[in-house]
Short mmCIF file of C-alpha atoms and ligand atoms in Angstrom, two decimals:
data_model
loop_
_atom_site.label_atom_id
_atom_site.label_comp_id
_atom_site.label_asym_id
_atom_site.label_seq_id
_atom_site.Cartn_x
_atom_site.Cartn_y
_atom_site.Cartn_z
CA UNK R 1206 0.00 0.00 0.00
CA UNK R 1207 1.56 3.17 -1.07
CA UNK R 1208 1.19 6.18 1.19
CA UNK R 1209 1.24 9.66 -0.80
CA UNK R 1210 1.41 12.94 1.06
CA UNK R 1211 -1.75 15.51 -0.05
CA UNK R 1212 -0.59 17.45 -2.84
CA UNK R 1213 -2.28 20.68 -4.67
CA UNK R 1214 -4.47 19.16 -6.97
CA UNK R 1215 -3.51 19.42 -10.82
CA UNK R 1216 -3.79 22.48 -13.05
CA UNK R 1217 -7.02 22.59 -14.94
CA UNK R 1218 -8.51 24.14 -12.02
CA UNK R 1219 -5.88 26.57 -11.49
CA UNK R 1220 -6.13 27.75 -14.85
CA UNK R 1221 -9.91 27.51 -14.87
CA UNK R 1222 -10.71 29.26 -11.79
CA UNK R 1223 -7.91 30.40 -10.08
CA UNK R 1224 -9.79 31.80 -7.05
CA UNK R 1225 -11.53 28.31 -6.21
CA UNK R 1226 -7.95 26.47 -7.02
CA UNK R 1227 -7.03 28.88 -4.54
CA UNK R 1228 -9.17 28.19 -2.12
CA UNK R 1229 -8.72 24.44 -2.58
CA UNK R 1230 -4.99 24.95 -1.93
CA UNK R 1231 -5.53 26.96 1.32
CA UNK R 1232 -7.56 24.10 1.94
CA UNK R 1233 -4.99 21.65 1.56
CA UNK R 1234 -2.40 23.56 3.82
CA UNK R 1235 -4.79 24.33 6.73
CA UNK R 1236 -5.43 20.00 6.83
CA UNK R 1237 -2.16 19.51 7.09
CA UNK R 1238 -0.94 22.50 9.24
CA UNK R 1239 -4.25 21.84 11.76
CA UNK R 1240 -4.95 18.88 13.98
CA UNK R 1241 -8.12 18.05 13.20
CA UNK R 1242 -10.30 16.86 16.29
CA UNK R 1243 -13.62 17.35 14.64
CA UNK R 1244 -15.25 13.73 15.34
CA UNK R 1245 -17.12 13.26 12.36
CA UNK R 1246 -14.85 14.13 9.79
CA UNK R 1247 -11.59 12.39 8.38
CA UNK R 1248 -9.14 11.77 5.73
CA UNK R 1249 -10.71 9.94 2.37
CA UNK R 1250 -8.01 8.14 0.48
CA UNK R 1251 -7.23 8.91 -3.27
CA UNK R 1252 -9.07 6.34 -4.36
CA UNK R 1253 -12.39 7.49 -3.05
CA UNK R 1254 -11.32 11.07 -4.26
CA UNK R 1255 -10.84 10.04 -7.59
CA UNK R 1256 -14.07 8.49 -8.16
CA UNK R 1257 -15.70 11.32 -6.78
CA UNK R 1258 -13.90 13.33 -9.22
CA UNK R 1259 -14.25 11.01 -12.14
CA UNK R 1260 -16.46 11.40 -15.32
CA UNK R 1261 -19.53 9.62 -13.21
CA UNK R 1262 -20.38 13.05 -12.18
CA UNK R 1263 -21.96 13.66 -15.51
CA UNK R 1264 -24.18 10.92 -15.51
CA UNK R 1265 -27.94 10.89 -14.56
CA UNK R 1266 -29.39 7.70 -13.55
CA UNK R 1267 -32.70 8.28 -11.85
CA UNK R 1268 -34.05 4.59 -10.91
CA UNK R 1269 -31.84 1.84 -9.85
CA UNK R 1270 -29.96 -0.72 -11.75
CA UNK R 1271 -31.63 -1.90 -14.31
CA UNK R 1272 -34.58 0.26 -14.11
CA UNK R 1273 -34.12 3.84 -15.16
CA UNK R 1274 -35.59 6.38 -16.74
CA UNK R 1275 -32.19 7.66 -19.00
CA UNK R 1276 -30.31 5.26 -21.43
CA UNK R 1277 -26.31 4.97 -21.29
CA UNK R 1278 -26.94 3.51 -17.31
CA UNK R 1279 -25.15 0.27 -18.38
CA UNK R 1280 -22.02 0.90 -16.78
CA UNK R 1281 -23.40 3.07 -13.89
CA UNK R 1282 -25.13 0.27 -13.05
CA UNK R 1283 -22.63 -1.85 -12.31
CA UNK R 1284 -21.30 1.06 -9.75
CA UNK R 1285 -24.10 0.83 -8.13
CA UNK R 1286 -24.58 -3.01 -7.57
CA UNK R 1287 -21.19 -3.21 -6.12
CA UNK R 1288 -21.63 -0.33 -3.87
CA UNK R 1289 -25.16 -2.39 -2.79
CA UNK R 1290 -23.02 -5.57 -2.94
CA UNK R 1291 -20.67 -4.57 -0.76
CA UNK R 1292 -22.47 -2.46 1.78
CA UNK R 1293 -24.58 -5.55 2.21
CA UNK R 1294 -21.31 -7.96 2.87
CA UNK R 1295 -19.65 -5.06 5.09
CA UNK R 1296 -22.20 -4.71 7.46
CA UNK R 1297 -24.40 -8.29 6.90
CA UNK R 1298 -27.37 -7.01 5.59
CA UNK R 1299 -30.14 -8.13 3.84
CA UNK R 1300 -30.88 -5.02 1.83
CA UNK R 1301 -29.08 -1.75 0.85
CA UNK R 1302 -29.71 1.37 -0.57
CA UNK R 1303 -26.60 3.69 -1.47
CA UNK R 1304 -28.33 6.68 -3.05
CA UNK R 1305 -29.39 9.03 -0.24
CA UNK R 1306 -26.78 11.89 -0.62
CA UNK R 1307 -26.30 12.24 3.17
CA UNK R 1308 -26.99 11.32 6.23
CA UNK R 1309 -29.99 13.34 6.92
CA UNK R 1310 -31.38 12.22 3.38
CA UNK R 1311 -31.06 8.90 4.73
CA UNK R 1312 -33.29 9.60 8.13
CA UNK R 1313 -35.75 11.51 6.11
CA UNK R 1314 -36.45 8.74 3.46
CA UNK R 1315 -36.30 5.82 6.47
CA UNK R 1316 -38.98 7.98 8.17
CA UNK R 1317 -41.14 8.67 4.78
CA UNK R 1318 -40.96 4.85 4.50
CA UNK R 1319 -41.72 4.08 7.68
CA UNK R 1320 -44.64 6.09 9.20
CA UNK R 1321 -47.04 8.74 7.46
CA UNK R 1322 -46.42 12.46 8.45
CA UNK R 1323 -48.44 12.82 11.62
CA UNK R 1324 -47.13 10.00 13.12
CA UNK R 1325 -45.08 9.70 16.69
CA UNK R 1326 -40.92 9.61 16.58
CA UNK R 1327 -39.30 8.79 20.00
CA UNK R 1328 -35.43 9.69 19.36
CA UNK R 1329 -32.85 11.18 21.10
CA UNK R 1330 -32.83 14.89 22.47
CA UNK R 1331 -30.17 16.74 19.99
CA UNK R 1332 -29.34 18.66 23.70
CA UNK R 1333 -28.47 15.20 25.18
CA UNK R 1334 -26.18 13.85 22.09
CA UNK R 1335 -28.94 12.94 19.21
CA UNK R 1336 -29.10 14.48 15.98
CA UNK R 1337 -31.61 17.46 14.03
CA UNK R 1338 -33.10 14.62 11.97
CA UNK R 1339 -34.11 12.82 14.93
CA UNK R 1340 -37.20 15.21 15.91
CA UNK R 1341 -35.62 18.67 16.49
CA UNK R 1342 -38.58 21.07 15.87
CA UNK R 1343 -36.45 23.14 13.58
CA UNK R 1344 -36.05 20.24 11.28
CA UNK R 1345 -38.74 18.20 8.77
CA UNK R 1346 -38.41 15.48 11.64
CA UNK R 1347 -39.92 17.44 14.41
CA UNK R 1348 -42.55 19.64 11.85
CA UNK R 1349 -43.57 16.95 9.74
CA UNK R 1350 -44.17 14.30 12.81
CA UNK R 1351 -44.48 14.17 16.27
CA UNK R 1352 -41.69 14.20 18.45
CA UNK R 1353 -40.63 13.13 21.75
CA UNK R 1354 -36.89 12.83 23.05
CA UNK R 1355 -35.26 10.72 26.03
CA UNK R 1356 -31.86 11.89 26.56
CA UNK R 1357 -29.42 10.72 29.38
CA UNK R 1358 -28.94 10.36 32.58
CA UNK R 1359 -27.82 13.51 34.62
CA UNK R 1360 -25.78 11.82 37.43
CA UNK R 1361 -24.30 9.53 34.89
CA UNK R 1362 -24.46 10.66 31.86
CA UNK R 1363 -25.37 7.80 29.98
CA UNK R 1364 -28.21 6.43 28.10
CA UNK R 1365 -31.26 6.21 30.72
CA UNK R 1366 -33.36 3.38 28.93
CA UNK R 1367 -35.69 3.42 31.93
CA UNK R 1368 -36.56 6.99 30.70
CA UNK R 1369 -36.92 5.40 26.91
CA UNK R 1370 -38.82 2.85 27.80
CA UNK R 1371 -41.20 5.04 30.29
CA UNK R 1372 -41.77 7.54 27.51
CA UNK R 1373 -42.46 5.03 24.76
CA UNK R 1374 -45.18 3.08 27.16
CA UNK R 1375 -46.36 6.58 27.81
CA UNK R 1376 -46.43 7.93 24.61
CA UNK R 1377 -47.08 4.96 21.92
CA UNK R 1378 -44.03 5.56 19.31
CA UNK R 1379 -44.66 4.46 15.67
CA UNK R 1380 -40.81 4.68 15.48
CA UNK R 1381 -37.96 4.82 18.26
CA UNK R 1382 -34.84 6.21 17.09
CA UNK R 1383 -31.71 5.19 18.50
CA UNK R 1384 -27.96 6.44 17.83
CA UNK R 1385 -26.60 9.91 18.61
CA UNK R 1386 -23.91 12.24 17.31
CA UNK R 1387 -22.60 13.19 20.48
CA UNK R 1388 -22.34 10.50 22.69
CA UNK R 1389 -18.79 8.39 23.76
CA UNK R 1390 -20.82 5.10 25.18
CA UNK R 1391 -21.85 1.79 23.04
CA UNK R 1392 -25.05 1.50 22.70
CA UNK R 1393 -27.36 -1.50 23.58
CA UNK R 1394 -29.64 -2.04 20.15
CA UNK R 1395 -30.95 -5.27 21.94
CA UNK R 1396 -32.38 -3.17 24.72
CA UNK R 1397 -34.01 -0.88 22.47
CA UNK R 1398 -35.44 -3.27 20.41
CA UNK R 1399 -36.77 -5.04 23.78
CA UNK R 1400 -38.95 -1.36 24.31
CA UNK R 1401 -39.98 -1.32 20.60
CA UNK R 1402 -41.11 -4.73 20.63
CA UNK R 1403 -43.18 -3.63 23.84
CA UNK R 1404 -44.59 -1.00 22.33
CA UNK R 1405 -45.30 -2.32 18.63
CA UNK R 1406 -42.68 0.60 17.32
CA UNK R 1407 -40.09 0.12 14.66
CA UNK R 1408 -36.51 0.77 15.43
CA UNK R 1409 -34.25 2.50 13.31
CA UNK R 1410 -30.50 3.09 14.03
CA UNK R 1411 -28.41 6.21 13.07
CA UNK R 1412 -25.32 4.86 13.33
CA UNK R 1413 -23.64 7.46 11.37
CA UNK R 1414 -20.69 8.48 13.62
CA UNK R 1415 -20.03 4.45 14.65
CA UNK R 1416 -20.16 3.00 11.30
CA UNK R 1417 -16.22 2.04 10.70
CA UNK R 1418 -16.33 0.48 14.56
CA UNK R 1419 -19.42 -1.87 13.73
CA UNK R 1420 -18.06 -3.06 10.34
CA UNK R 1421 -14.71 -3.48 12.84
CA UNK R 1422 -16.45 -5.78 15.00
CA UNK R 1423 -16.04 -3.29 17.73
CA UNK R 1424 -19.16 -1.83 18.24
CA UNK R 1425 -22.58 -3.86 19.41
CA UNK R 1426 -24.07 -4.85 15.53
CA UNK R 1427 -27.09 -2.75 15.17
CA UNK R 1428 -28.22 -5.31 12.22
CA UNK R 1429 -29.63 -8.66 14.07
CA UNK R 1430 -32.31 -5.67 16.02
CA UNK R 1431 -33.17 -2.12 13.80
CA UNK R 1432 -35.39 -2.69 11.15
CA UNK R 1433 -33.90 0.18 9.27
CA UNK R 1434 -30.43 1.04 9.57
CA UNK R 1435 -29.30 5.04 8.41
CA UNK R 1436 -25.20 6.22 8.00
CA UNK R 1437 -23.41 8.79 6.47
CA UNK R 1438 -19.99 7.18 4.74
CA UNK R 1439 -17.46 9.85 6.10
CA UNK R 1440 -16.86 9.68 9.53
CA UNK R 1441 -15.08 6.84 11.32
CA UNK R 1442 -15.65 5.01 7.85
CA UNK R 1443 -13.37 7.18 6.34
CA UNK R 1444 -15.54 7.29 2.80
CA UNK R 1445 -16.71 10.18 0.69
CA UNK R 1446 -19.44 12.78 2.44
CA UNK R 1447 -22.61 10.65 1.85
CA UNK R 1448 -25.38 8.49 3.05
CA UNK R 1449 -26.72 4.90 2.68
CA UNK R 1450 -29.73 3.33 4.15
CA UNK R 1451 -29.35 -0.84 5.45
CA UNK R 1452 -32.74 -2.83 5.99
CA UNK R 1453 -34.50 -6.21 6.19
CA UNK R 1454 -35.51 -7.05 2.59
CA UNK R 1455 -39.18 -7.11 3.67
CA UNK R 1456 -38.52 -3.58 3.49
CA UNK R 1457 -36.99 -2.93 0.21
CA UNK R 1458 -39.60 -1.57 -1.46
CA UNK R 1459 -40.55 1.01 0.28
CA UNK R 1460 -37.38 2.54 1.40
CA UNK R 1461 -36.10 2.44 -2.47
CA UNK R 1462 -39.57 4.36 -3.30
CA UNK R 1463 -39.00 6.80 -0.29
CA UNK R 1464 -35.40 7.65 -2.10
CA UNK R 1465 -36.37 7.81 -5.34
CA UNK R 1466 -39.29 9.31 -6.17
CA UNK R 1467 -39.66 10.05 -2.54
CA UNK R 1468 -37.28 12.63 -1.59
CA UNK R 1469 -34.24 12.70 -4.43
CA UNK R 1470 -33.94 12.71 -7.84
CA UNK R 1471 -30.88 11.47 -9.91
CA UNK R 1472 -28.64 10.18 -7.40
CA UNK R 1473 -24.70 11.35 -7.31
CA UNK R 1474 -23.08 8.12 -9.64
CA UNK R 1475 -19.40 9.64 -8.70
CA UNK R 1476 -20.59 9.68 -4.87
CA UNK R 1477 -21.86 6.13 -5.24
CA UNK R 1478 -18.74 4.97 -6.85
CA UNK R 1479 -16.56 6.42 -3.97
CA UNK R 1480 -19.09 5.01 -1.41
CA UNK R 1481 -17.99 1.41 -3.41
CA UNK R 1482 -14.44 2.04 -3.17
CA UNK R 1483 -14.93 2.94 0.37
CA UNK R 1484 -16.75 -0.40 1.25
CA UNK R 1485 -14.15 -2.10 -0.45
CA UNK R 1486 -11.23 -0.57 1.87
CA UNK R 1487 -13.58 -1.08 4.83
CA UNK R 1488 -13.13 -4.95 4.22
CA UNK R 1489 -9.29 -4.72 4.49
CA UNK R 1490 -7.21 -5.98 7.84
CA UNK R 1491 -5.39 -2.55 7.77
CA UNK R 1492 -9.05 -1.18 8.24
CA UNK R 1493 -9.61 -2.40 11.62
CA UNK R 1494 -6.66 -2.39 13.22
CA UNK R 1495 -6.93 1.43 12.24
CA UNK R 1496 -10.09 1.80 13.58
CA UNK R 1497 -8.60 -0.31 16.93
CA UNK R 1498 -6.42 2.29 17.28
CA UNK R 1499 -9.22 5.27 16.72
CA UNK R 1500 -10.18 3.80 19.99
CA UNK R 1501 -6.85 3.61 21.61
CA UNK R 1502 -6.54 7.02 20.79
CA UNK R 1503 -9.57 8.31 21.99
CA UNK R 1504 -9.04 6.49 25.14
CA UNK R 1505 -6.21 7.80 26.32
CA UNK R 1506 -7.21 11.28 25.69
CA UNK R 1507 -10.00 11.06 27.35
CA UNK R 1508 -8.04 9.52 30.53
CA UNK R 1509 -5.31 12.47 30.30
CA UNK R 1510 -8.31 15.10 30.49
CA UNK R 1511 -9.33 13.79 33.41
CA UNK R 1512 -6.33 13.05 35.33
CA UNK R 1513 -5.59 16.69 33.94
CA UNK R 1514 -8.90 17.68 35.92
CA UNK R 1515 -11.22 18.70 33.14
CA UNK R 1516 -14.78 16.56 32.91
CA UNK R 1517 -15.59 14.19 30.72
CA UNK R 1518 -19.15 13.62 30.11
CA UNK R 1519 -20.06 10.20 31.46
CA UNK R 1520 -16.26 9.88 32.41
CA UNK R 1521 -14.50 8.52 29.41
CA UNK R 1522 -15.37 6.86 26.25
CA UNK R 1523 -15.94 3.96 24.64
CA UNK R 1524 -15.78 4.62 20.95
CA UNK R 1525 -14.49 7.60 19.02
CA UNK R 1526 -15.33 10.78 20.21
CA UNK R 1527 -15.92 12.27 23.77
CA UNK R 1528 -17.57 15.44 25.24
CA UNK R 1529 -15.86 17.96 27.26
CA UNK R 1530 -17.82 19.44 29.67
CA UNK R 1531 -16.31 23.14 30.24
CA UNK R 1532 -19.09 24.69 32.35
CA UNK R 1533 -17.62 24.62 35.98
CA UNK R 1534 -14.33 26.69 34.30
CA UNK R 1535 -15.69 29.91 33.85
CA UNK R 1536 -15.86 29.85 29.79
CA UNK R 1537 -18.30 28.56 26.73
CA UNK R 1538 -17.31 26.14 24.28
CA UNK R 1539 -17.46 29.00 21.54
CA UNK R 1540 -14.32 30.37 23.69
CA UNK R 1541 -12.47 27.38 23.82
CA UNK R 1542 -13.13 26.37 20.34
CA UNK R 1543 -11.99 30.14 19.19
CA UNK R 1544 -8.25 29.18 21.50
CA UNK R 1545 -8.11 26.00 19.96
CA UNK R 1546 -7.87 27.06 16.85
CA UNK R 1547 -5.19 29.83 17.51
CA UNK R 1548 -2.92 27.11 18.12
CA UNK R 1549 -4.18 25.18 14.83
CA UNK R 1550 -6.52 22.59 17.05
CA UNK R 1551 -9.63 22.22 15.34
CA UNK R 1552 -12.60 21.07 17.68
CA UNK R 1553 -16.66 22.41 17.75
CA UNK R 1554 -18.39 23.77 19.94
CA UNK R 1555 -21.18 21.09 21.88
CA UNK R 1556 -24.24 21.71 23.73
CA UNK R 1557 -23.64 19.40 27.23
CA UNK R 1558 -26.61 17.24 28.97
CA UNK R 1559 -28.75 19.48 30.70
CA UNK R 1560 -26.60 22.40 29.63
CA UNK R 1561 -27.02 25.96 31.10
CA UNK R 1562 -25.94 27.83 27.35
CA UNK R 1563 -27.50 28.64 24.67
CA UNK R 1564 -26.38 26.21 21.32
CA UNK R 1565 -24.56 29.39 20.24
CA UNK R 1566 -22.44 29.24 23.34
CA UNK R 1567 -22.34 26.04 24.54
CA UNK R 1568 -21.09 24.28 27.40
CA UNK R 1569 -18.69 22.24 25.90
CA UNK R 1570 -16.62 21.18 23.08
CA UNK R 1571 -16.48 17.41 21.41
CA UNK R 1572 -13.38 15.48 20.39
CA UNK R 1573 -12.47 12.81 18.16
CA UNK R 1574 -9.63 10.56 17.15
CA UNK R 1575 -10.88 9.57 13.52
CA UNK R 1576 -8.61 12.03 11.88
CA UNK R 1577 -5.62 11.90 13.77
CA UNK R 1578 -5.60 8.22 13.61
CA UNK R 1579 -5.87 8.67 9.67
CA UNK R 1580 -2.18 10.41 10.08
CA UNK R 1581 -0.73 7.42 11.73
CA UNK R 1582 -0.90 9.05 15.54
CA UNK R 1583 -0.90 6.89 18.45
CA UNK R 1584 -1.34 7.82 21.79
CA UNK R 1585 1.30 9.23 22.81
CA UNK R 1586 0.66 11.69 20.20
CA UNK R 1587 -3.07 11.78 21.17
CA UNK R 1588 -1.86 12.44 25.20
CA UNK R 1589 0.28 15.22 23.70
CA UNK R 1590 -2.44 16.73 22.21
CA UNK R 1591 -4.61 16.43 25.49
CA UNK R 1592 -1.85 18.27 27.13
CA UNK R 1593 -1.95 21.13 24.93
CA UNK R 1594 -5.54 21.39 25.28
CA UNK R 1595 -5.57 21.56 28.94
CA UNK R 1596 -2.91 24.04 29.11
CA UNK R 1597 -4.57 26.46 26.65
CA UNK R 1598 -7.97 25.75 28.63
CA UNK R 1599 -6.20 25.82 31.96
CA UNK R 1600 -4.15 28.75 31.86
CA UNK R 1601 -4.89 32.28 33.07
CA UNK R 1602 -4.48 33.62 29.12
CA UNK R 1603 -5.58 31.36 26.78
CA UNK R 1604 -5.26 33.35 23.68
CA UNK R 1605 -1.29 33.68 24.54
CA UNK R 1606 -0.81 30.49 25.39
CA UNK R 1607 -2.63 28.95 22.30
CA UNK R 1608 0.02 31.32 20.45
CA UNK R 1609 2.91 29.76 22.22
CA UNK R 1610 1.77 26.12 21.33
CA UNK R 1611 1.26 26.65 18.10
CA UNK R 1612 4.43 26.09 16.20
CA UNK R 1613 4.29 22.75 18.26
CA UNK R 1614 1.04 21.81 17.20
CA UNK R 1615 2.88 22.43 13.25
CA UNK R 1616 5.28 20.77 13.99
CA UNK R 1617 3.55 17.38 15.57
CA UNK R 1618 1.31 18.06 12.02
CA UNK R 1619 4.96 17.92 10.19
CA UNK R 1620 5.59 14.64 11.58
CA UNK R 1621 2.49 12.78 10.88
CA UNK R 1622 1.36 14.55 6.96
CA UNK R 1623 -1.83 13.84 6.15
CA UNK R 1624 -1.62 11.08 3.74
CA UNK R 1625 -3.77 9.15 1.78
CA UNK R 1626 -3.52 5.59 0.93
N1 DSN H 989 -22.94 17.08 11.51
C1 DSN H 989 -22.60 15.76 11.97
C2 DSN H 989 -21.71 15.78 13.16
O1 DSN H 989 -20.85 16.64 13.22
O2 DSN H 989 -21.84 14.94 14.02
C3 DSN H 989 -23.79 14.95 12.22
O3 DSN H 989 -24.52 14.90 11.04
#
């Protein structure tokens, strides 16, 4: 496997459009000049990058294989049954659907399929760790259906399934929603599926930010117990920004007609092509012993905060990403995110369980490994990293101090280039 540092990209663009080759190249220097801490984003590799840049883009292809409404589909069609192919053999599925163009594409058409609009969604508060699509009233999930959120628990800070299972006896789900975007625990599918068996609810799984764990084995299987499965193909599974929708063949039907005509029209062949490449690389040994070590990493940052004396929601993590709570120091998450990234740390801003800010503000910030791990860093890299965090959070001028650390920070980024493979 060759490894090939990121390198401006060739110069068509730059000829064509000099500002936007510009802005591509700035692009390219701030990734690798910037640890990257953001926990649902990562490095694609070249391959995926080339099929989303490949001629594929030109192609419409409304329909699936073999049934479209455009001619020429032939070989477009044979993208998209390996993509389904392999998504299917990746994660043990019955049924896949690659076309959704993102995650939130692939909520909406799982719900569409699902239940009418009207009906009741029990998913997880976006304040506690879920996500917009999940029933936020700002988003078609809370306007177009009814929704009701558990969240976690406050002394504990993890899932409180007595509180799911309360409010879906209480409130009579058509569809419970579990997975979360903010969260750092494994999740129990089997004990949501117990409470939507109760209740006569379906259960769908976002498992967008866990993907690359579960098709690593290390993350419970939400297959065997959701009856629709939704994930975006970027985060910890390292593929091109997308979406794709798993489900038991019964099914089938209905989620391909909530996709297409439902809620898209020609899907995104190049997209779907990268998603099959993506797949593919997810198969490989090299995969999951990467994604062991997204784990290590995130581990042993998350130990090193607290020994440091900063809180971890729940106190620690189990998977790739944890949640800083910053509210007993005095300062938002907007603040800290602002240091960070004088000293070239990038991190966002969180909401916190039961958080006193507003979402502008924010109590917290949330980390993840998936990127850093992409550059080859272990954790003794990852503790370094920590460090720096807690001494720009910890010290009596943070602005300075994020200044002082940040030709370190370069030159940690000098020694692990972002590379693709
Ligand atoms: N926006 C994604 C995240 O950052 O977690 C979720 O869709």
């Amino acid at each position: 496997m060759k490894n090939t540092t990121f390198e401006p990209p060739v110069s068509h663009l730059a000829e064509a459009d000099p500002e936007i080759y510009g802005a591509v190249e700035s692009e390219i220097r701030r990734q690798n000049e910037n640890v990257e801490l953001i926990a649902s984003e990562n490095y694609s590799s070249f391959a995926v990058r080339e099929s989303c840049g490949s001629v594929l883009t030109d192609k419409y292809a409304e329909g699936y294989p073999g049934r479209r409404w455009y001619g020429g589909c032939e070989w477009v069609d044979e993208v998209e049954k390996l993509a389904i192919a392999r998504a299917c053999k990746l994660f043990g599925a019955e049924y896949a659907n690659v076309q959704p163009h993102a995650g939130s594409q692939a909520n909406m058409a799982i719900l569409m399929a699902a239940i009418r609009p009207g009906g009741k969604v029990l998913g997880m508060s976006l304040s506690h760790g879920g996500h917009l699509t999940h029933g936020h009233k700002r988003n078609f999930s809370g306007d177009l259906y009814q929704a009701v959120s558990y969240g976690v628990d406050e002394q504990t800070g993890f899932l409180d399934y007595r509180q799911v299972r309360r409010l879906a006896e209480q409130e009579n789900p058509d569809i419970i929603i579990a997975g979360a975007s903010a969260y750092s625990r494994k999740i129990d599918f089997g004990h949501f599926r117990d409470i939507a068996d109760q209740v006569g609810a379906y259960l769908m799984v976002d498992m967008a930010h866990i993907a690359g764990l579960i098709a690593a084995g290390l993350h419970p299987d939400p297959v065997p117990y959701a009856d629709f499965i939704a994930s975006t193909t970027h985060k910890t599974l390292r593929g091109p920004r997308s979406g794709f929708i798993l489900a038991r063949r019964k099914y089938a039907e209905s989620i391909d007609a909530a996709v297409f005509p439902g809620i898209q029209g020609g899907p995104l062949m190049h997209v779907i092509a990268a998603k099959a490449v993506a797949f593919k690389e997810a198969m490989s040994p090299a995969f999951a012993d990467y994604q062991v070590q997204v784990l290590a990493n995130a581990d042993a940052m998350a130990r090193h905060f607290i020994e440091r004396g900063l809180r971890v929601v729940s106190g620690g993590t189990d998977n790739h990403l944890m949640l800083l709570d910053l509210s007993g120091n005095g300062f938002s998450g907007r603040e800290a995110t602002e240091w960070l990234a004088a000293a070239n740390i990038t991190v966002n801003k969180n909401v916190i369980p039961f958080d006193k800010r507003s979402p502008a503000e924010a109590g917290g910030i949330r980390i993840g490994t998936p990127a850093i791990t992409s550059r080859g860093m272990k954790e003794k890299a990852a503790v370094q990293i920590a460090d720096w965090i807690v001494e720009i959070l910890m010290s009596k001028d943070p602005e300075e101090t994020a200044g002082s650390l940040r030709s370190k920070v370069k030159g940690l980024c000098d020694e692990f280039p972002v590379h693709c493979c």
